[in-house]
Amino acid sequence: MAAPLVGQSVKRKEDFRFITGNGRYTDDLTKPGQTYAAFVRSPHAHARIKSVDIAPARKVPGVVAVLTGADLEADGVKGLICGWMIHSKDGSPMRMGNHPALASSRVRHVGDQLAVVIGETMAAAAAGAEAVAVDYEVLPAVLAPEDAQTSPAQLHDEAPHNVIYNWHLGDEAKTKAAFASAAHVVELDIVNNRLVPNAMEPRAAIGEYDQGSGTFTLTTTSQNPHVARLVLSAFVQIAPEHKLRVIAPDVGGGFGSKIFIYPEETVCIWAAKKVGRPVKWTADRSESFLTDAHGRDHVSKAALALDASGRITGLKVHTIANLGAYMSTFSSSVPTYLYATLLSGQYDIPAIYAEVDAVYTNTSPVDAYRGAGRPEATYVVERLVEEAARQLKMDPAELRRRNFIQTFPHQTPVIMAYDIGDYGASLKEAMKVADVAGFAARKADAAKKGKLRGLGYATYIEACGIAPSQAVGSLGAGVGLWESAEVRVNPTGSVEVLTGSHSHGQGHETTFAQLVADRLGVPIETVEIVHGDTDKVQFGMGTYGSRSAAVGMSAISRALDKVVDKAKRIAAVVMELPPGEVSFADGVFAGIHSNKRMVFAEVALAAYVGHKFNTQEIEPGLKETAFYDPLNFTFPAGCHICEVEIDKDTGATRIVNFTAVDDFGTVINPMIVEGQVHGGIAQGIGQALLEHGIYDRETGQLLTGSYNDYAMPRADDVTDFKVGMTITPCPSNPLGVKGCGEAGAIAAPAAVMNAVTDALGIKTFDMPATPEKVWRAANARA
Ligand code: MCN
């Protein structure tokens, strides 16, 4: 019997294509007659559009058309939507302002688009955009979330005082009582810094319109092409769903930022019909900074109540969440159901109460970014727990251990029911790998050299594989969060798997194929994973929330079950055996009580020729579909330990040791999972030490709008990560898997900042811990 591929570090099938320069990204494609789009963008944070003079742009050589918000409105193109309804405490629905793809009356952030120039060349389009003359009346602007409710700036009439919702979760009275009777209360002011996603490939789109068939095609950098088609059809009303095809070819990373349906893509497809030619747009990096949905941006006041023995009795938090100038596609769910539902962390906390004020500001929209709500929750919980240990003078590992949930399933006070885990095991293993026992000696050595050393933990939990559909529907989701798959066995025995999950760096073409090759007993080379085209794949909810293994692969698994069942029935008839008398293993159908055998490809051919069975009883062909909705979220968890060394003279913080021990349930491909963890940790370190989207409070300009000012982590900012795993197979899906794609970004910021504050010996320190801030803190202390 061949060794199973699931569980092996199979090299990524897709990498040959990528490393030989044969990846095909949206910007690589050129359509016959293609034109180029350049957007006219607001230089102001907030302004009324008094007039738009497009005449000078029309005269620019090579300009094909100039279109404005008024044209869009005249064509009945509706605004972009936010697909998750949140109700405020008082039961009122969230207050959502209109989000037109081109602004016609008001611009609400620097970079907001109000017109598009279509040119024969990129240069002509850009020159045309420069020539559009806009007369603005500048309005008061608000940039910081904590100022939104009191500012004279008012972004949308629908949302007085810029409040989108005042939401809450948990038991307020019980939590108050826990704090009233607490032996210790630990309080922290916490800022979760705004991040700019920075996928390697910027957003891009090509809109096409076929006059003969009346069909639109949008080729774009999307993580979920079917959802894009649904929104563009049902809500934005570009075209009926069956006349709209969305293709997401190779996509160079997204980290959440390509889930959303953006103005530029919408405009390209609408404009294609207007100009009668394909319209292409590719963001330059400055546009990406200004218009990609940003992440995080929370300001919180949090507190933890403990009894005299160090048992946590309550947690409360008030958070102001900045959603930017418009509500992006899933923005409302991020600081609510993806955030407050995780505030129990790995701990048995009897009472939790969270309040969230979501506000508009004159900044780029904020939506899901790797982790989406869960890094923010982990940061609140893990900073509080670490600070509690310091105030109680307890070992932070011991305080955690004392409060860990020990028995499963565990119902938290904030909706989530954790299915399985062993938090003590990952903490123990991580402490061993990180050599926590040797830390005191290393700290003493560092001190001799005038350096400050600190150690920080993050024992995190996340919920991913977001679902089941009924549950998320009851919480306000506008869509079901199942996934679909089709397993298409060809007559020659090769296999195409059409999946609604989209791969843009996660290695699905390999891990999904590993499962299929194992289950059908066929060589992995004969398995093709097809995704990213609404004309090929039946439907799909796409890739986000680390759901593709738990939900997408489970759908494939279900479809494979059906294929094997049917193939067994066909094999039985062909081998003239009674039904149920055929076994299937390792690609061979064999008689249970006879020595008759057929290999997989023989049965596939038999299924298609249909010569040997009654096609009225068994349909010819071998192709099965499954729509899979999981029973529960999956709950990956683990322990990350970071050790830093701070140079007091320069303020530089060096990560000298980073250990991650995670529980992702059954692991399909350890190499890919490790890669996912590495990437996530690097992003988490970026948030903790380097990255910050800063808007100037006077002018509303994004000060960190380029790589000169926005520091991305580089290889020498990180260290060799020590990655380990503990495994509790997930009971909520047939494969036992839990998601791994976001864990690093969720755990790392808290681990790093717990280490930085430990080294500095201070309580509150806002991310990013830049050398200047660290230098000031280190030298103020000394
Ligand atoms: N896997 C596995 N065993 C497990 C769990 C997962 O082998 N127990 C494999 C999966 O089969 C898949 C990969 O690991 O090949 C990631 O799986 P999963 O955790 O299900 O996450 P998704 O595939 O749904 O990817 C989404 C996730 C998210 S939400 C963000 S954000 C993110 C991330 O993936 N963005 C990424 N990783 C990224 N990696 C790259 N290179 N680029 C991005 O934009």
Short mmCIF file of N, CA and C in Angstrom, two decimals, residues 403-466:
data_model
loop_
_atom_site.label_atom_id
_atom_site.label_comp_id
_atom_site.label_asym_id
_atom_site.label_seq_id
_atom_site.Cartn_x
_atom_site.Cartn_y
_atom_site.Cartn_z
N ASN A 403 -5.89 29.22 34.87
CA ASN A 403 -7.17 29.66 34.30
C ASN A 403 -7.58 28.95 33.02
N PHE A 404 -6.71 28.04 32.53
CA PHE A 404 -7.04 27.36 31.27
C PHE A 404 -8.33 26.56 31.38
N ILE A 405 -9.06 26.53 30.29
CA ILE A 405 -10.22 25.63 30.18
C ILE A 405 -9.66 24.21 30.12
N GLN A 406 -10.23 23.33 30.93
CA GLN A 406 -9.68 21.96 31.01
C GLN A 406 -10.59 20.94 30.35
N THR A 407 -11.89 21.21 30.35
CA THR A 407 -12.80 20.19 29.81
C THR A 407 -13.56 20.73 28.60
N PHE A 408 -13.81 19.85 27.65
CA PHE A 408 -14.46 20.23 26.40
C PHE A 408 -15.64 19.32 26.14
N PRO A 409 -16.66 19.76 25.42
CA PRO A 409 -16.83 21.11 24.89
C PRO A 409 -17.01 22.14 26.01
N HIS A 410 -16.63 23.39 25.69
CA HIS A 410 -16.73 24.46 26.68
C HIS A 410 -17.52 25.61 26.09
N GLN A 411 -18.57 25.99 26.77
CA GLN A 411 -19.38 27.13 26.34
C GLN A 411 -18.84 28.40 27.00
N THR A 412 -18.40 29.35 26.22
CA THR A 412 -17.93 30.61 26.79
C THR A 412 -19.14 31.53 27.01
N PRO A 413 -18.97 32.61 27.78
CA PRO A 413 -20.10 33.53 27.93
C PRO A 413 -20.30 34.43 26.71
N VAL A 414 -19.48 34.26 25.69
CA VAL A 414 -19.58 35.14 24.51
C VAL A 414 -19.80 34.31 23.23
N ILE A 415 -20.85 33.52 23.24
CA ILE A 415 -21.35 32.75 22.10
C ILE A 415 -20.57 31.47 21.79
N MET A 416 -19.23 31.57 21.69
CA MET A 416 -18.47 30.44 21.16
C MET A 416 -18.55 29.21 22.07
N ALA A 417 -18.69 28.04 21.43
CA ALA A 417 -18.60 26.77 22.15
C ALA A 417 -17.36 26.05 21.62
N TYR A 418 -16.29 26.09 22.41
CA TYR A 418 -15.03 25.46 21.96
C TYR A 418 -15.23 23.94 21.94
N ASP A 419 -14.82 23.31 20.84
CA ASP A 419 -15.08 21.88 20.75
C ASP A 419 -13.99 21.02 21.39
N ILE A 420 -12.74 21.42 21.21
CA ILE A 420 -11.66 20.57 21.71
C ILE A 420 -10.37 21.38 21.81
N GLY A 421 -9.45 20.96 22.63
CA GLY A 421 -8.16 21.63 22.74
C GLY A 421 -7.39 21.06 23.92
N ASP A 422 -6.12 21.38 23.96
CA ASP A 422 -5.29 21.01 25.12
C ASP A 422 -4.28 22.14 25.28
N TYR A 423 -4.71 23.17 25.99
CA TYR A 423 -3.90 24.39 26.07
C TYR A 423 -2.65 24.18 26.90
N GLY A 424 -2.78 23.33 27.94
CA GLY A 424 -1.61 23.04 28.77
C GLY A 424 -0.51 22.40 27.96
N ALA A 425 -0.89 21.54 27.01
CA ALA A 425 0.11 20.82 26.22
C ALA A 425 0.92 21.78 25.35
N SER A 426 0.26 22.74 24.70
CA SER A 426 1.03 23.65 23.82
C SER A 426 1.88 24.61 24.66
N LEU A 427 1.37 25.02 25.83
CA LEU A 427 2.17 25.89 26.70
C LEU A 427 3.44 25.15 27.16
N LYS A 428 3.24 23.91 27.58
CA LYS A 428 4.38 23.13 28.10
C LYS A 428 5.44 22.93 27.01
N GLU A 429 4.97 22.55 25.83
CA GLU A 429 5.90 22.30 24.73
C GLU A 429 6.63 23.59 24.32
N ALA A 430 5.87 24.69 24.24
CA ALA A 430 6.49 25.96 23.83
C ALA A 430 7.52 26.39 24.87
N MET A 431 7.23 26.20 26.14
CA MET A 431 8.19 26.62 27.19
C MET A 431 9.48 25.81 27.08
N LYS A 432 9.30 24.53 26.71
CA LYS A 432 10.49 23.67 26.55
C LYS A 432 11.32 24.16 25.36
N VAL A 433 10.65 24.34 24.22
CA VAL A 433 11.36 24.73 22.99
C VAL A 433 12.01 26.11 23.17
N ALA A 434 11.31 27.02 23.85
CA ALA A 434 11.83 28.39 24.01
C ALA A 434 12.88 28.46 25.13
N ASP A 435 13.10 27.36 25.82
CA ASP A 435 14.03 27.31 26.96
C ASP A 435 13.74 28.47 27.93
N VAL A 436 12.49 28.48 28.38
CA VAL A 436 12.09 29.51 29.35
C VAL A 436 12.93 29.39 30.62
N ALA A 437 13.28 28.15 30.95
CA ALA A 437 14.06 27.93 32.18
C ALA A 437 15.40 28.68 32.12
N GLY A 438 15.95 28.82 30.92
CA GLY A 438 17.26 29.49 30.80
C GLY A 438 17.16 31.00 30.61
N PHE A 439 15.93 31.53 30.63
CA PHE A 439 15.76 32.95 30.32
C PHE A 439 16.45 33.87 31.34
N ALA A 440 16.32 33.54 32.61
CA ALA A 440 16.89 34.42 33.65
C ALA A 440 18.38 34.61 33.42
N ALA A 441 19.07 33.51 33.07
CA ALA A 441 20.53 33.59 32.84
C ALA A 441 20.81 34.45 31.60
N ARG A 442 19.98 34.27 30.56
CA ARG A 442 20.19 35.05 29.33
C ARG A 442 19.94 36.54 29.60
N LYS A 443 18.95 36.81 30.44
CA LYS A 443 18.63 38.21 30.76
C LYS A 443 19.82 38.83 31.53
N ALA A 444 20.37 38.04 32.46
CA ALA A 444 21.49 38.56 33.25
C ALA A 444 22.70 38.82 32.34
N ASP A 445 22.94 37.92 31.40
CA ASP A 445 24.05 38.09 30.45
C ASP A 445 23.86 39.36 29.63
N ALA A 446 22.61 39.54 29.16
CA ALA A 446 22.31 40.72 28.34
C ALA A 446 22.54 41.99 29.16
N ALA A 447 22.12 41.96 30.41
CA ALA A 447 22.27 43.14 31.28
C ALA A 447 23.74 43.53 31.41
N LYS A 448 24.60 42.49 31.46
CA LYS A 448 26.05 42.78 31.57
C LYS A 448 26.52 43.58 30.37
N LYS A 449 25.85 43.36 29.21
CA LYS A 449 26.23 44.10 28.00
C LYS A 449 25.40 45.37 27.85
N GLY A 450 24.68 45.72 28.89
CA GLY A 450 23.88 46.95 28.85
C GLY A 450 22.59 46.80 28.06
N LYS A 451 22.16 45.56 27.80
CA LYS A 451 20.95 45.33 27.00
C LYS A 451 19.79 44.89 27.91
N LEU A 452 18.58 45.20 27.45
CA LEU A 452 17.39 44.79 28.20
C LEU A 452 16.77 43.58 27.51
N ARG A 453 16.51 42.53 28.27
CA ARG A 453 15.85 41.35 27.68
C ARG A 453 14.46 41.20 28.25
N GLY A 454 13.54 40.76 27.43
CA GLY A 454 12.18 40.52 27.91
C GLY A 454 11.60 39.28 27.28
N LEU A 455 10.69 38.65 28.00
CA LEU A 455 10.03 37.44 27.52
C LEU A 455 8.52 37.66 27.58
N GLY A 456 7.83 37.27 26.54
CA GLY A 456 6.37 37.44 26.54
C GLY A 456 5.66 36.24 25.95
N TYR A 457 4.51 35.94 26.52
CA TYR A 457 3.70 34.82 26.05
C TYR A 457 2.46 35.34 25.33
N ALA A 458 1.94 34.53 24.45
CA ALA A 458 0.56 34.71 23.98
C ALA A 458 -0.03 33.32 23.85
N THR A 459 -0.94 32.98 24.74
CA THR A 459 -1.67 31.72 24.59
C THR A 459 -3.01 32.10 23.98
N TYR A 460 -3.09 31.92 22.68
CA TYR A 460 -4.20 32.49 21.92
C TYR A 460 -5.21 31.41 21.53
N ILE A 461 -6.38 31.88 21.22
CA ILE A 461 -7.34 31.00 20.54
C ILE A 461 -7.95 31.80 19.40
N GLU A 462 -8.35 31.13 18.35
CA GLU A 462 -9.08 31.82 17.29
C GLU A 462 -10.23 30.93 16.86
N ALA A 463 -11.16 31.52 16.16
CA ALA A 463 -12.26 30.74 15.60
C ALA A 463 -12.16 30.91 14.11
N CYS A 464 -12.02 29.81 13.40
CA CYS A 464 -11.99 29.98 11.95
C CYS A 464 -12.80 28.91 11.26
N GLY A 465 -12.80 28.99 9.94
CA GLY A 465 -13.69 28.13 9.18
C GLY A 465 -15.12 28.63 9.30
N ILE A 466 -15.22 29.93 9.49
CA ILE A 466 -16.45 30.63 9.88
C ILE A 466 -17.74 29.96 9.38
#
